[in-house]
PDB file of C-alpha atoms in Angstrom:
ATOM      1  CA  MET A   1      71.075 -26.261  -7.712  1.00  0.00           C
ATOM      2  CA  ARG A   2      71.293 -24.311  -4.822  1.00  0.00           C
ATOM      3  CA  ALA A   3      70.128 -21.130  -6.809  1.00  0.00           C
ATOM      4  CA  ARG A   4      66.730 -24.139  -7.364  1.00  0.00           C
ATOM      5  CA  THR A   5      66.219 -24.745  -3.709  1.00  0.00           C
ATOM      6  CA  VAL A   6      66.896 -19.926  -3.757  1.00  0.00           C
ATOM      7  CA  ALA A   7      63.788 -19.767  -6.553  1.00  0.00           C
ATOM      8  CA  ALA A   8      61.963 -22.294  -4.674  1.00  0.00           C
ATOM      9  CA  VAL A   9      61.833 -20.946  -1.529  1.00  0.00           C
ATOM     10  CA  LEU A  10      61.332 -17.049  -2.800  1.00  0.00           C
ATOM     11  CA  ALA A  11      59.086 -18.811  -4.990  1.00  0.00           C
ATOM     12  CA  ALA A  12      56.315 -20.424  -2.324  1.00  0.00           C
ATOM     13  CA  PRO A  13      56.147 -17.581  -0.102  1.00  0.00           C
ATOM     14  CA  LEU A  14      54.619 -16.036  -3.742  1.00  0.00           C
ATOM     15  CA  LEU A  15      52.449 -19.122  -4.216  1.00  0.00           C
ATOM     16  CA  VAL A  16      50.014 -18.650  -0.636  1.00  0.00           C
ATOM     17  CA  ALA A  17      49.747 -14.909  -0.965  1.00  0.00           C
ATOM     18  CA  VAL A  18      48.201 -15.536  -4.136  1.00  0.00           C
ATOM     19  CA  ALA A  19      46.704 -18.177  -2.781  1.00  0.00           C
ATOM     20  CA  ALA A  20      45.136 -16.278  -0.537  1.00  0.00           C
ATOM     21  CA  CYS A  21      44.195 -13.583  -3.105  1.00  0.00           C
ATOM     22  CA  GLY A  22      42.364 -15.888  -4.935  1.00  0.00           C
ATOM     23  CA  GLY A  23      40.120 -15.918  -2.301  1.00  0.00           C
ATOM     24  CA  GLU A  24      38.589 -19.825  -1.801  1.00  0.00           C
ATOM     25  CA  GLU A  25      38.284 -20.033   2.005  1.00  0.00           C
ATOM     26  CA  ARG A  26      35.307 -18.224   3.256  1.00  0.00           C
ATOM     27  CA  ALA A  27      36.798 -15.837   6.682  1.00  0.00           C
ATOM     28  CA  TYR A  28      33.308 -14.884   7.396  1.00  0.00           C
ATOM     29  CA  GLU A  29      30.248 -18.148   8.658  1.00  0.00           C
ATOM     30  CA  VAL A  30      27.108 -18.610   6.964  1.00  0.00           C
ATOM     31  CA  PRO A  31      23.848 -16.843   8.332  1.00  0.00           C
ATOM     32  CA  ASP A  32      21.459 -18.828  10.271  1.00  0.00           C
ATOM     33  CA  GLU A  33      19.424 -16.640   8.502  1.00  0.00           C
ATOM     34  CA  LEU A  34      18.654 -14.736   5.384  1.00  0.00           C
ATOM     35  CA  CYS A  35      17.245 -10.842   5.073  1.00  0.00           C
ATOM     36  CA  GLY A  36      15.567 -11.029   8.633  1.00  0.00           C
ATOM     37  CA  VAL A  37      14.426 -15.283   7.356  1.00  0.00           C
ATOM     38  CA  PRO A  38      15.500 -17.942   8.985  1.00  0.00           C
ATOM     39  CA  VAL A  39      16.653 -20.737   7.116  1.00  0.00           C
ATOM     40  CA  ARG A  40      19.343 -23.915   7.503  1.00  0.00           C
ATOM     41  CA  PRO A  41      23.273 -22.308   6.209  1.00  0.00           C
ATOM     42  CA  GLY A  42      23.658 -26.101   5.009  1.00  0.00           C
ATOM     43  CA  LEU A  43      21.077 -24.294   2.000  1.00  0.00           C
ATOM     44  CA  LEU A  44      22.983 -20.651   1.820  1.00  0.00           C
ATOM     45  CA  GLU A  45      26.564 -22.093   2.135  1.00  0.00           C
ATOM     46  CA  PRO A  46      26.429 -22.940  -2.358  1.00  0.00           C
ATOM     47  CA  LEU A  47      25.339 -19.850  -2.869  1.00  0.00           C
ATOM     48  CA  LEU A  48      27.622 -17.740  -0.944  1.00  0.00           C
ATOM     49  CA  PRO A  49      31.507 -16.963  -2.752  1.00  0.00           C
ATOM     50  CA  PRO A  50      34.520 -17.157  -0.768  1.00  0.00           C
ATOM     51  CA  GLY A  51      35.594 -13.933   1.439  1.00  0.00           C
ATOM     52  CA  ASP A  52      36.113 -12.265   4.520  1.00  0.00           C
ATOM     53  CA  GLU A  53      32.928 -10.623   5.258  1.00  0.00           C
ATOM     54  CA  LEU A  54      28.824 -10.898   4.636  1.00  0.00           C
ATOM     55  CA  ARG A  55      26.816  -7.997   5.090  1.00  0.00           C
ATOM     56  CA  GLN A  56      22.633  -8.123   5.012  1.00  0.00           C
ATOM     57  CA  GLU A  57      21.309  -4.909   4.277  1.00  0.00           C
ATOM     58  CA  LYS A  58      18.074  -4.179   3.969  1.00  0.00           C
ATOM     59  CA  SER A  59      16.851  -2.317   0.646  1.00  0.00           C
ATOM     60  CA  SER A  60      15.133   0.738   0.588  1.00  0.00           C
ATOM     61  CA  PHE A  61      12.024   1.206  -2.325  1.00  0.00           C
ATOM     62  CA  GLY A  62      11.793   5.162  -0.512  1.00  0.00           C
ATOM     63  CA  VAL A  63       7.957   5.133  -1.272  1.00  0.00           C
ATOM     64  CA  SER A  64       6.626   2.646  -2.347  1.00  0.00           C
ATOM     65  CA  PRO A  65       5.231   0.050   0.369  1.00  0.00           C
ATOM     66  CA  GLY A  66       4.595  -2.508  -2.002  1.00  0.00           C
ATOM     67  CA  LEU A  67       8.137  -3.599  -2.205  1.00  0.00           C
ATOM     68  CA  GLN A  68      10.483  -5.475   0.391  1.00  0.00           C
ATOM     69  CA  GLY A  69      14.197  -5.984  -0.598  1.00  0.00           C
ATOM     70  CA  CYS A  70      17.356  -7.184   0.679  1.00  0.00           C
ATOM     71  CA  MET A  71      20.865  -7.588  -0.477  1.00  0.00           C
ATOM     72  CA  VAL A  72      23.651 -10.129   1.225  1.00  0.00           C
ATOM     73  CA  PHE A  73      27.874  -8.472   0.227  1.00  0.00           C
ATOM     74  CA  VAL A  74      30.658 -10.461   0.746  1.00  0.00           C
ATOM     75  CA  ASP A  75      33.495  -7.928   0.943  1.00  0.00           C
ATOM     76  CA  GLY A  76      31.167  -4.980  -0.388  1.00  0.00           C
ATOM     77  CA  ASP A  77      29.809  -6.989  -3.678  1.00  0.00           C
ATOM     78  CA  VAL A  78      26.625  -8.199  -4.092  1.00  0.00           C
ATOM     79  CA  ALA A  79      26.528 -11.352  -3.553  1.00  0.00           C
ATOM     80  CA  LEU A  80      22.574 -12.284  -3.485  1.00  0.00           C
ATOM     81  CA  ASP A  81      19.026 -10.388  -3.902  1.00  0.00           C
ATOM     82  CA  VAL A  82      16.448 -10.639  -2.383  1.00  0.00           C
ATOM     83  CA  THR A  83      13.197  -8.744  -3.897  1.00  0.00           C
ATOM     84  CA  GLY A  84       9.662  -9.015  -2.642  1.00  0.00           C
ATOM     85  CA  LYS A  85       6.620  -7.633  -4.378  1.00  0.00           C
ATOM     86  CA  TRP A  86       2.773  -7.813  -3.094  1.00  0.00           C
ATOM     87  CA  ARG A  87       0.566  -9.136  -5.173  1.00  0.00           C
ATOM     88  CA  ALA A  88      -2.915  -8.773  -6.599  1.00  0.00           C
ATOM     89  CA  ALA A  89      -5.232 -12.396  -7.971  1.00  0.00           C
ATOM     90  CA  GLY A  90      -3.819 -14.575 -10.553  1.00  0.00           C
ATOM     91  CA  HIS A  91      -0.211 -13.215 -10.930  1.00  0.00           C
ATOM     92  CA  THR A  92       2.456 -16.300 -11.444  1.00  0.00           C
ATOM     93  CA  ALA A  93       6.038 -17.462 -10.427  1.00  0.00           C
ATOM     94  CA  LYS A  94       7.136 -17.215 -14.265  1.00  0.00           C
ATOM     95  CA  GLU A  95       5.016 -12.895 -14.207  1.00  0.00           C
ATOM     96  CA  ALA A  96       7.860 -12.763 -10.283  1.00  0.00           C
ATOM     97  CA  ALA A  97      10.998 -13.133 -12.249  1.00  0.00           C
ATOM     98  CA  SER A  98      13.186 -10.795 -13.394  1.00  0.00           C
ATOM     99  CA  ASN A  99      14.281 -13.430 -15.348  1.00  0.00           C
ATOM    100  CA  PRO A 100      12.680 -13.786 -19.483  1.00  0.00           C
ATOM    101  CA  GLY A 101      12.993 -17.430 -19.794  1.00  0.00           C
ATOM    102  CA  PRO A 102      13.224 -19.294 -16.713  1.00  0.00           C
ATOM    103  CA  ASP A 103      12.111 -22.979 -16.005  1.00  0.00           C
ATOM    104  CA  LEU A 104       8.422 -23.781 -14.820  1.00  0.00           C
ATOM    105  CA  ILE A 105       8.998 -26.420 -11.650  1.00  0.00           C
ATOM    106  CA  GLU A 106       5.766 -28.403  -9.533  1.00  0.00           C
ATOM    107  CA  GLY A 107       3.386 -27.731 -11.355  1.00  0.00           C
ATOM    108  CA  GLY A 108       4.245 -23.361 -12.503  1.00  0.00           C
ATOM    109  CA  ARG A 109       4.742 -23.172  -8.560  1.00  0.00           C
ATOM    110  CA  TYR A 110       8.701 -22.204  -8.783  1.00  0.00           C
ATOM    111  CA  ALA A 111      10.223 -20.492 -11.824  1.00  0.00           C
ATOM    112  CA  LEU A 112      14.255 -21.206 -11.540  1.00  0.00           C
ATOM    113  CA  TRP A 113      16.920 -20.138 -13.705  1.00  0.00           C
ATOM    114  CA  ASN A 114      20.601 -20.668 -14.370  1.00  0.00           C
ATOM    115  CA  ARG A 115      20.785 -17.947 -11.157  1.00  0.00           C
ATOM    116  CA  GLY A 116      18.220 -16.938  -9.583  1.00  0.00           C
ATOM    117  CA  ALA A 117      14.048 -18.619  -8.310  1.00  0.00           C
ATOM    118  CA  ALA A 118      11.036 -16.876  -7.544  1.00  0.00           C
ATOM    119  CA  THR A 119       7.872 -17.278  -6.554  1.00  0.00           C
ATOM    120  CA  VAL A 120       4.629 -16.032  -5.047  1.00  0.00           C
ATOM    121  CA  VAL A 121       2.497 -17.501  -1.914  1.00  0.00           C
ATOM    122  CA  PRO A 122      -1.000 -16.644  -0.676  1.00  0.00           C
ATOM    123  CA  CYS A 123      -1.361 -13.770   0.945  1.00  0.00           C
ATOM    124  CA  ARG A 124      -4.400 -11.903   2.315  1.00  0.00           C
ATOM    125  CA  VAL A 125      -3.634  -8.200   3.905  1.00  0.00           C
ATOM    126  CA  PRO A 126      -6.775  -6.557   4.442  1.00  0.00           C
ATOM    127  CA  GLY A 127      -6.390  -2.875   3.317  1.00  0.00           C
ATOM    128  CA  GLN A 128      -2.543  -3.799   1.350  1.00  0.00           C
ATOM    129  CA  GLU A 129      -2.504  -2.491  -1.992  1.00  0.00           C
ATOM    130  CA  VAL A 130      -0.919  -3.089  -5.128  1.00  0.00           C
ATOM    131  CA  VAL A 131      -0.203  -0.459  -7.277  1.00  0.00           C
ATOM    132  CA  GLU A 132       1.156   0.456 -10.323  1.00  0.00           C
ATOM    133  CA  ALA A 133       4.477   1.484 -10.022  1.00  0.00           C
ATOM    134  CA  ASP A 134       5.165  -1.153  -7.702  1.00  0.00           C
ATOM    135  CA  GLY A 135       4.723  -3.759 -11.102  1.00  0.00           C
ATOM    136  CA  GLY A 136       2.066  -4.754 -10.075  1.00  0.00           C
ATOM    137  CA  ASP A 137      -1.808  -4.753 -11.556  1.00  0.00           C
ATOM    138  CA  GLU A 138      -3.702  -2.623  -9.062  1.00  0.00           C
ATOM    139  CA  GLY A 139      -5.987  -3.816  -6.373  1.00  0.00           C
ATOM    140  CA  LYS A 140      -6.005  -5.589  -3.664  1.00  0.00           C
ATOM    141  CA  ALA A 141      -3.138  -7.812  -2.699  1.00  0.00           C
ATOM    142  CA  GLU A 142      -3.305 -11.477  -2.092  1.00  0.00           C
ATOM    143  CA  LEU A 143      -0.259 -12.869  -2.978  1.00  0.00           C
ATOM    144  CA  PHE A 144       3.319 -11.808  -1.913  1.00  0.00           C
ATOM    145  CA  SER A 145       6.100 -12.782  -5.490  1.00  0.00           C
ATOM    146  CA  LEU A 146       9.810 -13.390  -3.569  1.00  0.00           C
ATOM    147  CA  GLU A 147      12.702 -13.202  -5.845  1.00  0.00           C
ATOM    148  CA  VAL A 148      15.629 -14.720  -5.071  1.00  0.00           C
ATOM    149  CA  GLU A 149      18.732 -13.629  -7.484  1.00  0.00           C
ATOM    150  CA  ALA A 150      22.992 -14.735  -7.173  1.00  0.00           C
ATOM    151  CA  THR A 151      24.680 -12.004  -9.826  1.00  0.00           C
ATOM    152  CA  LYS A 152      26.805 -14.695 -10.838  1.00  0.00           C
ATOM    153  CA  ALA A 153      25.986 -18.444 -11.828  1.00  0.00           C
ATOM    154  CA  GLU A 154      28.497 -20.718 -10.666  1.00  0.00           C
ATOM    155  CA  ASP A 155      28.115 -24.332 -11.139  1.00  0.00           C
ATOM    156  CA  GLY A 156      26.094 -25.742  -8.748  1.00  0.00           C
ATOM    157  CA  THR A 157      23.344 -22.030  -8.471  1.00  0.00           C
ATOM    158  CA  GLU A 158      20.289 -23.632 -10.396  1.00  0.00           C
ATOM    159  CA  LYS A 159      20.710 -26.324  -8.709  1.00  0.00           C
ATOM    160  CA  ALA A 160      20.403 -24.406  -4.855  1.00  0.00           C
ATOM    161  CA  MET A 161      18.672 -22.011  -5.784  1.00  0.00           C
ATOM    162  CA  LYS A 162      15.475 -24.974  -6.178  1.00  0.00           C
ATOM    163  CA  ALA A 163      17.363 -26.173  -3.190  1.00  0.00           C
ATOM    164  CA  LEU A 164      16.819 -22.488  -0.877  1.00  0.00           C
ATOM    165  CA  ILE A 165      13.199 -21.501  -2.631  1.00  0.00           C
ATOM    166  CA  GLY A 166      10.812 -23.560  -1.765  1.00  0.00           C
ATOM    167  CA  PRO A 167      11.727 -22.936   2.898  1.00  0.00           C
ATOM    168  CA  TYR A 168      12.600 -19.487   2.062  1.00  0.00           C
ATOM    169  CA  ALA A 169       9.639 -19.681   0.952  1.00  0.00           C
ATOM    170  CA  GLU A 170       7.257 -20.725   3.424  1.00  0.00           C
ATOM    171  CA  ALA A 171       9.801 -19.310   5.978  1.00  0.00           C
ATOM    172  CA  TYR A 172       9.563 -16.052   4.625  1.00  0.00           C
ATOM    173  CA  ARG A 173       4.996 -16.149   4.267  1.00  0.00           C
ATOM    174  CA  GLU A 174       5.429 -16.618   7.781  1.00  0.00           C
ATOM    175  CA  THR A 175       6.703 -13.009   8.663  1.00  0.00           C
ATOM    176  CA  LEU A 176       4.024 -10.764   6.514  1.00  0.00           C
ATOM    177  CA  PRO A 177       0.804  -9.629   7.836  1.00  0.00           C
ATOM    178  CA  CYS A 178      -1.544 -13.122   6.176  1.00  0.00           C
ATOM    179  CA  ARG A 179      -4.583 -13.018   7.039  1.00  0.00           C
ATOM    180  CA  ASP A 180      -6.575 -16.183   5.644  1.00  0.00           C
ATOM    181  CA  GLY A 181     -10.152 -15.953   3.618  1.00  0.00           C
TER     182      GLY A 181
END
């Protein structure tokens, strides 16, 4: 009996340590912005993994003026990747998606797949060109495509992306120098 008690007492801290290493808790605060764009933390929370530290970093696309992006890291690993591109008229959410077979929702306004979502928003910017090297057709920018992708597909990721993409795209558009007409 004494041996079982001693074993249980010795095993308890080990189980606590293993559970802590499993990272089932979030030690960081869920941000109220994604890549400098305001967003409700409740929309981001289901897309962010457990961990100790969250960091956001603008992506560098070198000399390509037609691309914008940001990555969200949790404990040094990419958790979310956000990419925006200037597009010529006629570009669709399906074409903006890096996934070759997304589901189209809300009449094709959004493309959705197991770990990501994409959309295009109207945004004319005088002087902004779309160049073929940026993944678009050459010409004047009339649309801005936005893609948010999680690095892992977890239970609920697709549902969380569906909830995020609309409000996030509208808030992102507010940060762009769009001109009507």
